[in-house]
Short mmCIF file of C-alpha atoms in Angstrom, two decimals:
data_model
loop_
_atom_site.label_atom_id
_atom_site.label_comp_id
_atom_site.label_asym_id
_atom_site.label_seq_id
_atom_site.Cartn_x
_atom_site.Cartn_y
_atom_site.Cartn_z
CA MET A 69 0.00 0.00 0.00
CA LEU A 70 2.85 2.40 0.84
CA SER A 71 4.45 1.73 -2.53
CA GLN A 72 1.17 2.51 -4.30
CA PHE A 73 0.83 5.70 -2.28
CA ASN A 74 4.31 6.84 -3.25
CA GLN A 75 3.71 6.11 -6.94
CA PHE A 76 0.45 8.04 -6.93
CA LEU A 77 2.16 10.92 -5.14
CA LEU A 78 4.70 11.14 -7.96
CA ASN A 79 1.86 11.16 -10.53
CA PHE A 80 0.08 13.82 -8.51
CA SER A 81 3.21 16.01 -8.34
CA LEU A 82 3.62 15.68 -12.09
CA LEU A 83 0.02 16.81 -12.62
CA ILE A 84 0.31 19.95 -10.49
CA THR A 85 3.73 20.92 -11.85
CA SER A 86 2.53 20.48 -15.44
CA LEU A 87 -0.58 22.57 -14.76
CA LEU A 88 1.48 25.42 -13.36
CA PHE A 89 3.82 25.70 -16.33
CA ALA A 90 1.25 24.81 -19.01
CA PHE A 91 -1.28 27.46 -17.94
CA LEU A 92 1.20 30.31 -17.48
CA PRO A 93 0.76 31.46 -21.12
CA LEU A 94 -2.98 31.84 -20.42
CA ARG A 95 -2.58 34.11 -17.40
CA HIS A 96 -3.93 37.15 -19.25
CA VAL A 97 -7.10 35.39 -20.47
CA LYS A 98 -9.96 36.73 -18.36
CA LEU A 99 -12.31 33.77 -18.74
CA ILE A 100 -11.93 30.24 -20.10
CA SER A 101 -15.16 28.33 -20.69
CA PRO A 102 -16.90 26.11 -23.28
CA ALA A 103 -18.13 29.38 -24.83
CA SER A 104 -14.58 30.70 -25.38
CA PRO A 105 -13.23 31.09 -28.94
CA VAL A 106 -12.48 27.81 -30.69
CA LYS A 107 -8.75 28.58 -30.94
CA LEU A 108 -8.53 28.96 -27.18
CA ARG A 109 -10.45 25.72 -26.56
CA ILE A 110 -8.17 23.90 -28.99
CA LEU A 111 -5.18 25.23 -27.07
CA ILE A 112 -6.72 24.03 -23.79
CA GLY A 113 -7.21 20.62 -25.37
CA PHE A 114 -3.57 20.39 -26.41
CA ILE A 115 -2.37 21.53 -22.97
CA ALA A 116 -4.56 19.01 -21.15
CA GLY A 117 -3.62 16.38 -23.73
CA PHE A 118 0.07 17.00 -23.16
CA ILE A 119 -0.41 16.66 -19.41
CA SER A 120 -2.40 13.46 -19.96
CA VAL A 121 0.41 11.99 -22.05
CA LEU A 122 2.91 12.73 -19.28
CA LEU A 123 0.62 11.09 -16.73
CA VAL A 124 0.04 7.98 -18.85
CA LEU A 125 3.75 7.58 -19.59
CA ASN A 126 4.38 7.69 -15.84
CA SER A 127 1.42 5.53 -14.84
CA ILE A 128 1.39 2.67 -12.33
CA THR A 129 1.01 -0.79 -13.88
CA TYR A 130 -1.15 -3.42 -12.19
CA ASP A 131 -1.62 -6.59 -14.23
CA GLY A 132 -3.24 -5.25 -17.44
CA ALA A 133 -4.29 -1.96 -15.87
CA LYS A 134 -2.40 1.32 -15.94
CA ILE A 135 -3.43 3.67 -13.17
CA ASP A 136 -2.80 7.42 -13.20
CA LEU A 137 -4.53 10.80 -12.93
CA ARG A 138 -5.40 11.19 -16.61
CA LEU A 139 -9.08 11.31 -15.60
CA VAL A 140 -8.45 14.61 -13.81
CA ALA A 141 -6.84 16.10 -16.93
CA LEU A 142 -9.78 14.95 -19.09
CA VAL A 143 -12.44 16.34 -16.76
CA THR A 144 -10.50 19.61 -16.47
CA ALA A 145 -10.27 19.90 -20.26
CA TYR A 146 -14.01 19.31 -20.69
CA TYR A 147 -14.94 21.54 -17.74
CA TYR A 148 -13.09 24.54 -19.20
CA GLY A 149 -13.22 23.84 -22.93
CA GLY A 150 -16.20 21.58 -23.64
CA TRP A 151 -16.19 18.93 -26.36
CA VAL A 152 -13.42 20.53 -28.36
CA SER A 153 -10.90 20.41 -25.51
CA GLY A 154 -12.22 17.10 -24.19
CA GLY A 155 -12.00 15.46 -27.62
CA ILE A 156 -8.39 16.54 -28.17
CA THR A 157 -7.47 15.31 -24.68
CA THR A 158 -9.16 11.98 -25.33
CA LEU A 159 -7.18 11.47 -28.53
CA SER A 160 -3.99 12.32 -26.65
CA ILE A 161 -4.82 9.80 -23.92
CA LEU A 162 -5.54 7.07 -26.46
CA GLY A 163 -2.33 7.83 -28.33
CA ALA A 164 -0.26 7.61 -25.13
CA ARG A 165 -2.10 4.47 -24.00
CA PHE A 166 -1.42 2.83 -27.35
CA ALA A 167 2.27 3.72 -27.08
CA VAL A 168 2.63 1.92 -23.73
CA THR A 169 0.42 -1.07 -24.62
CA PRO A 170 2.21 -4.33 -25.47
CA PRO A 171 1.30 -5.78 -28.88
CA GLY A 172 -1.89 -7.81 -28.74
CA ALA A 173 -2.92 -6.60 -25.26
CA TYR A 174 -5.37 -3.97 -26.35
CA GLU A 175 -8.14 -4.62 -23.81
CA GLY A 176 -6.97 -1.72 -21.66
CA LEU A 177 -6.74 0.61 -24.67
CA ILE A 178 -10.31 -0.26 -25.75
CA LEU A 179 -11.66 0.22 -22.24
CA THR A 180 -9.82 3.54 -21.95
CA GLY A 181 -11.49 4.79 -25.13
CA LEU A 182 -14.93 3.67 -23.96
CA ILE A 183 -14.46 5.34 -20.57
CA CYS A 184 -13.38 8.65 -22.13
CA ILE A 185 -16.25 8.73 -24.60
CA ALA A 186 -18.82 7.70 -21.98
CA LEU A 187 -17.53 10.38 -19.62
CA LEU A 188 -17.73 13.12 -22.26
CA ILE A 189 -21.28 12.11 -23.22
CA THR A 190 -22.41 11.97 -19.60
CA ALA A 191 -20.71 15.29 -18.85
CA SER A 192 -22.54 16.92 -21.78
CA ILE A 193 -25.87 15.78 -20.40
CA TYR A 194 -25.01 16.72 -16.83
CA ARG A 195 -23.81 20.20 -17.79
CA ARG A 196 -27.30 21.15 -18.97
CA PHE A 197 -28.55 20.89 -15.40
CA ALA A 198 -25.46 22.10 -13.54
CA SER A 199 -23.65 25.32 -12.78
CA HIS A 200 -19.92 25.95 -13.06
CA THR A 201 -18.92 25.09 -9.47
CA LEU A 202 -16.54 22.86 -7.53
CA LYS A 203 -19.42 20.50 -6.72
CA ASP A 204 -20.14 19.94 -10.42
CA TYR A 205 -16.45 19.44 -11.16
CA LEU A 206 -16.20 16.78 -8.45
CA VAL A 207 -19.41 15.14 -9.67
CA LEU A 208 -17.76 14.71 -13.09
CA ILE A 209 -14.69 13.27 -11.38
CA GLY A 210 -16.96 10.86 -9.50
CA ILE A 211 -18.68 9.81 -12.72
CA GLY A 212 -15.29 9.11 -14.25
CA ILE A 213 -14.33 7.00 -11.25
CA GLY A 214 -17.60 5.09 -11.58
CA TYR A 215 -16.78 4.27 -15.20
CA SER A 216 -13.15 3.41 -14.42
CA LEU A 217 -13.66 0.94 -11.55
CA PRO A 218 -15.37 -1.79 -13.62
CA ALA A 219 -12.58 -1.54 -16.19
CA LEU A 220 -10.01 -1.72 -13.40
CA TYR A 221 -11.73 -4.83 -12.07
CA LEU A 222 -11.68 -6.49 -15.50
CA LEU A 223 -7.99 -5.78 -15.98
CA THR A 224 -6.78 -7.02 -12.58
CA GLU A 225 -6.21 -10.72 -11.97
CA THR A 226 -8.00 -11.14 -8.64
CA PHE A 227 -10.64 -9.40 -6.57
CA ASN A 228 -8.14 -8.86 -3.75
CA ARG A 229 -5.80 -7.27 -6.26
CA PHE A 230 -8.64 -4.99 -7.35
CA LEU A 231 -9.44 -3.94 -3.78
CA GLU A 232 -5.75 -3.38 -3.15
CA ILE A 233 -5.62 -0.58 -5.67
CA ALA A 234 -9.23 0.70 -5.89
CA LEU A 235 -9.27 2.51 -2.53
CA VAL A 236 -6.00 4.32 -3.20
CA TYR A 237 -7.18 5.11 -6.75
CA ILE A 238 -10.46 6.65 -5.55
CA ILE A 239 -8.76 8.73 -2.85
CA PHE A 240 -6.09 10.09 -5.18
CA ILE A 241 -8.46 10.82 -8.06
CA LEU A 242 -10.80 12.77 -5.77
CA LEU A 243 -7.89 14.51 -4.07
CA GLY A 244 -6.26 15.24 -7.43
CA GLY A 245 -9.51 16.67 -8.78
CA TYR A 246 -10.10 18.86 -5.73
CA VAL A 247 -6.55 20.19 -5.63
CA THR A 248 -6.50 20.76 -9.41
CA TYR A 249 -9.73 22.76 -9.35
CA SER A 250 -8.64 24.78 -6.31
CA PHE A 251 -5.17 25.31 -7.76
CA LEU A 252 -6.51 26.62 -11.07
CA GLN A 253 -9.01 28.91 -9.33
CA GLU A 254 -6.34 30.35 -7.03
CA LEU A 255 -3.93 30.67 -9.95
CA ARG A 256 -6.53 32.63 -11.89
CA LYS A 257 -7.24 34.88 -8.90
CA HIS A 258 -3.53 35.53 -8.55
CA PHE A 259 -3.12 36.36 -12.24
CA GLN A 260 -6.15 38.66 -12.12
CA PHE A 261 -4.77 40.40 -9.02
CA VAL A 262 -1.39 40.93 -10.67
CA GLN A 263 -3.05 42.19 -13.84
CA THR A 264 -5.25 44.57 -11.83
CA GLN A 265 -2.23 45.95 -10.01
CA GLN A 266 -0.41 46.44 -13.31
CA GLU A 267 -3.41 48.27 -14.74
CA LEU A 268 -3.69 50.46 -11.63
CA ALA A 269 -0.02 51.35 -11.95
CA LEU A 270 -0.75 52.66 -15.45
CA THR A 271 -4.07 54.37 -14.69
CA ASP A 272 -4.82 57.84 -13.39
CA GLY A 273 -6.75 57.46 -10.15
CA LEU A 274 -9.09 60.42 -10.71
CA THR A 275 -10.11 59.97 -14.35
CA ASN A 276 -9.38 56.26 -14.97
CA LEU A 277 -7.50 57.31 -18.09
CA ALA A 278 -3.93 56.28 -18.88
CA ASN A 279 -1.44 58.05 -16.64
CA ARG A 280 1.88 59.70 -17.51
CA ARG A 281 3.76 56.40 -17.13
CA LYS A 282 1.43 54.61 -19.56
CA LEU A 283 1.70 57.43 -22.09
CA ASP A 284 5.49 57.46 -21.84
CA GLU A 285 5.67 53.67 -22.28
CA THR A 286 3.45 53.90 -25.37
CA LEU A 287 5.54 56.68 -26.87
CA ALA A 288 8.69 54.63 -26.21
CA SER A 289 7.14 51.71 -28.11
CA TYR A 290 6.33 54.07 -31.01
CA ASP A 291 10.00 55.04 -31.14
CA LYS A 292 11.17 51.44 -30.87
CA TYR A 293 9.02 50.14 -33.73
CA GLY A 294 8.89 53.30 -35.84
CA PHE A 295 5.11 53.74 -35.65
CA ALA A 296 3.60 56.82 -37.28
CA PHE A 297 1.26 58.80 -35.05
CA SER A 298 -0.20 62.19 -34.27
CA VAL A 299 -0.74 63.71 -30.86
CA LEU A 300 -3.13 66.19 -29.31
CA ILE A 301 -2.31 68.00 -26.09
CA VAL A 302 -5.53 69.27 -24.52
CA ASP A 303 -5.60 71.92 -21.79
CA ILE A 304 -8.58 73.41 -19.97
CA ASP A 305 -8.75 77.18 -20.30
CA PHE A 306 -8.71 79.16 -17.03
CA PHE A 307 -8.86 76.01 -14.94
CA LYS A 308 -7.60 77.94 -11.90
CA SER A 309 -10.76 80.01 -11.95
CA VAL A 310 -12.80 76.78 -11.94
CA ASN A 311 -11.01 75.67 -8.77
CA ASP A 312 -11.39 79.14 -7.25
CA THR A 313 -15.12 79.24 -8.00
CA TYR A 314 -16.19 75.66 -7.30
CA GLY A 315 -13.36 74.38 -5.14
CA HIS A 316 -11.05 71.48 -5.89
CA ASP A 317 -13.97 69.04 -5.74
CA GLY A 318 -15.64 71.01 -8.52
CA GLY A 319 -12.39 70.97 -10.48
CA ASP A 320 -12.19 67.18 -10.07
CA VAL A 321 -15.72 66.86 -11.43
CA VAL A 322 -14.72 68.87 -14.51
CA LEU A 323 -11.66 66.66 -15.05
CA ARG A 324 -13.76 63.49 -14.79
CA GLN A 325 -16.49 64.77 -17.11
CA LEU A 326 -13.91 65.93 -19.63
CA SER A 327 -12.24 62.52 -19.52
CA HIS A 328 -15.57 60.90 -20.45
CA LEU A 329 -15.99 63.38 -23.30
CA LEU A 330 -12.51 62.62 -24.64
CA GLU A 331 -13.11 58.87 -24.56
CA HIS A 332 -16.44 59.33 -26.32
CA CYS A 333 -15.02 61.52 -29.08
CA CYS A 334 -11.80 59.59 -29.76
CA PRO A 335 -11.57 56.46 -31.95
CA ASP A 336 -11.03 53.04 -30.36
CA GLN A 337 -7.37 52.86 -31.41
CA ALA A 338 -6.55 56.15 -29.68
CA LEU A 339 -4.90 56.25 -26.28
CA VAL A 340 -6.33 58.99 -24.07
CA GLY A 341 -4.38 59.92 -20.96
CA ARG A 342 -4.03 62.55 -18.29
CA TYR A 343 -0.59 64.11 -18.56
CA GLY A 344 -0.84 66.06 -15.33
CA GLY A 345 -3.04 68.71 -13.74
CA GLU A 346 -5.63 69.87 -16.26
CA GLU A 347 -3.61 68.66 -19.25
CA PHE A 348 -4.61 65.64 -21.33
CA VAL A 349 -2.86 63.83 -24.18
CA VAL A 350 -4.45 61.91 -27.04
CA LEU A 351 -2.16 59.57 -29.00
CA LEU A 352 -3.48 58.70 -32.46
CA PRO A 353 -1.56 55.88 -34.19
CA ASP A 354 -1.50 55.87 -38.01
CA THR A 355 -3.30 59.21 -38.12
CA PRO A 356 -2.24 62.15 -40.36
CA LEU A 357 -1.93 65.56 -38.78
CA LYS A 358 -4.92 66.96 -40.66
CA ASP A 359 -7.16 64.20 -39.27
CA ALA A 360 -5.81 64.83 -35.79
CA VAL A 361 -6.64 68.54 -36.12
CA ARG A 362 -10.14 67.63 -37.31
CA LEU A 363 -10.60 65.42 -34.22
CA GLY A 364 -9.26 68.24 -32.05
CA GLU A 365 -11.95 70.56 -33.44
CA THR A 366 -14.61 67.95 -32.70
CA ILE A 367 -13.39 67.68 -29.11
CA ARG A 368 -13.17 71.46 -28.69
CA LEU A 369 -16.70 72.05 -29.97
CA ALA A 370 -18.15 69.19 -27.92
CA CYS A 371 -16.57 70.57 -24.75
CA ALA A 372 -17.75 74.12 -25.44
CA ASP A 373 -21.32 72.81 -25.83
CA GLN A 374 -21.27 70.57 -22.77
CA HIS A 375 -22.94 71.64 -19.56
CA PHE A 376 -20.70 70.86 -16.59
CA VAL A 377 -22.64 70.23 -13.42
CA PHE A 378 -21.37 70.31 -9.86
CA SER A 379 -23.38 70.14 -6.65
CA THR A 380 -26.08 72.83 -6.43
CA TYR A 381 -24.22 75.30 -8.66
CA PRO A 382 -25.82 76.30 -11.99
CA ALA A 383 -24.48 74.41 -15.01
CA PHE A 384 -21.42 76.06 -16.50
CA HIS A 385 -19.16 75.78 -19.55
CA VAL A 386 -15.41 75.40 -20.02
CA THR A 387 -13.33 75.69 -23.15
CA LEU A 388 -10.21 73.93 -24.38
CA SER A 389 -6.97 74.91 -26.05
CA ILE A 390 -5.40 72.13 -28.09
CA GLY A 391 -1.98 71.70 -29.69
CA ALA A 392 -1.36 69.11 -32.42
CA ALA A 393 1.74 67.58 -34.01
CA SER A 394 2.67 64.43 -35.90
CA SER A 395 5.59 62.00 -35.90
CA ASP A 396 6.91 63.24 -39.25
CA GLN A 397 7.68 66.58 -37.54
CA GLY A 398 10.18 65.11 -35.09
CA GLU A 399 12.83 62.41 -34.94
CA THR A 400 11.61 61.08 -31.59
CA SER A 401 8.28 60.98 -29.82
CA PHE A 402 9.71 63.35 -27.20
CA GLU A 403 10.31 65.94 -29.92
CA VAL A 404 6.78 65.44 -31.25
CA ILE A 405 5.35 66.03 -27.76
CA GLN A 406 7.46 69.17 -27.46
CA LYS A 407 6.15 70.50 -30.76
CA ALA A 408 2.54 69.77 -29.77
CA ASP A 409 3.21 71.57 -26.50
CA GLN A 410 4.56 74.57 -28.44
CA SER A 411 1.36 74.56 -30.50
CA LEU A 412 -0.70 74.45 -27.31
CA TYR A 413 1.23 77.46 -25.99
CA GLN A 414 0.49 79.28 -29.24
CA ALA A 415 -3.22 78.49 -28.88
CA LYS A 416 -3.16 79.89 -25.34
CA GLN A 417 -1.34 83.05 -26.44
CA THR A 418 -3.64 83.77 -29.39
CA GLY A 419 -7.01 83.73 -27.65
CA ARG A 420 -7.57 80.19 -26.31
CA ASN A 421 -10.52 77.93 -27.23
CA LYS A 422 -8.83 76.84 -30.46
CA VAL A 423 -6.80 74.06 -32.08
CA VAL A 424 -3.34 74.90 -33.39
CA ALA A 425 -1.27 72.47 -35.47
CA TYR A 426 2.50 72.66 -35.33
CA SER A 427 4.10 74.25 -38.35
CA GLU A 428 7.78 74.75 -39.18
CA GLU A 429 6.97 78.21 -40.59
#
């Protein structure tokens, strides 16, 4: 019994280690389910199939039976990827089982195929009446055990031999299933936490727009890969008077409302960020300067027409001065930002509430 325990422990360690390294590439995927894109479910199938092959190749042999935790990999594949993932995993299991089967002794291979297919069919029926919880995952594991025990009995030479391994098999399959589910859930929570912290580090706390660090990183990537872009630097006119009249809370409301306006007006590929204070930056990849100026005018007019509301004060208006420049006007993104800033200064000096494009003249 101790020898069996040790062998199962090695199989169990292999399962958990494989899961950790195999699912690392998927750490940025927010949700994996049978409704995920087909390409993702195919990838899940190949990952679970690879793990299954490792488990089968390191299985414990008892008479004609080979015992391992492949059932956990199959249930996991189906649970997260449906028939697509489960089917690929099944084929991987059968391929590995065939590779370790002596010529002419194909009873175990046939029973393995029947168990996998029966489990997938039963799981498909069960899923219609179940939710996506630990209980349902363990029920599928239990169904798989129920299908596996008769096959195990047929492949062992004596009933005592069957009992010798069945108890350990049941305990380790259930334990393996529970730990696998919990491990994957905790791993996903950890990845989501890390991703959230990374996003917060690149997000302005007041407006939820990109912050200075995110903008600088994006500009650095433009330099690195030679991307063409245009930039708008947007500044609120007389923002100090807004703070003086409505207080800093009123000023914060204006900044938040303006951030919503910028996101609404800008195309999806644009990156809108707060550069500091009342200054915003809009990065427009693959956008000519004339189109950037046109967008700047749209933003300026939309802001001038918007009613800003704070507390019990009457609705009020603010205007914007905007400077524009494009990447063909500077050798680096830093130079482009400088030129857009010069254009913004010109807009401020010549009356405000206008868009000025940088010109060499």
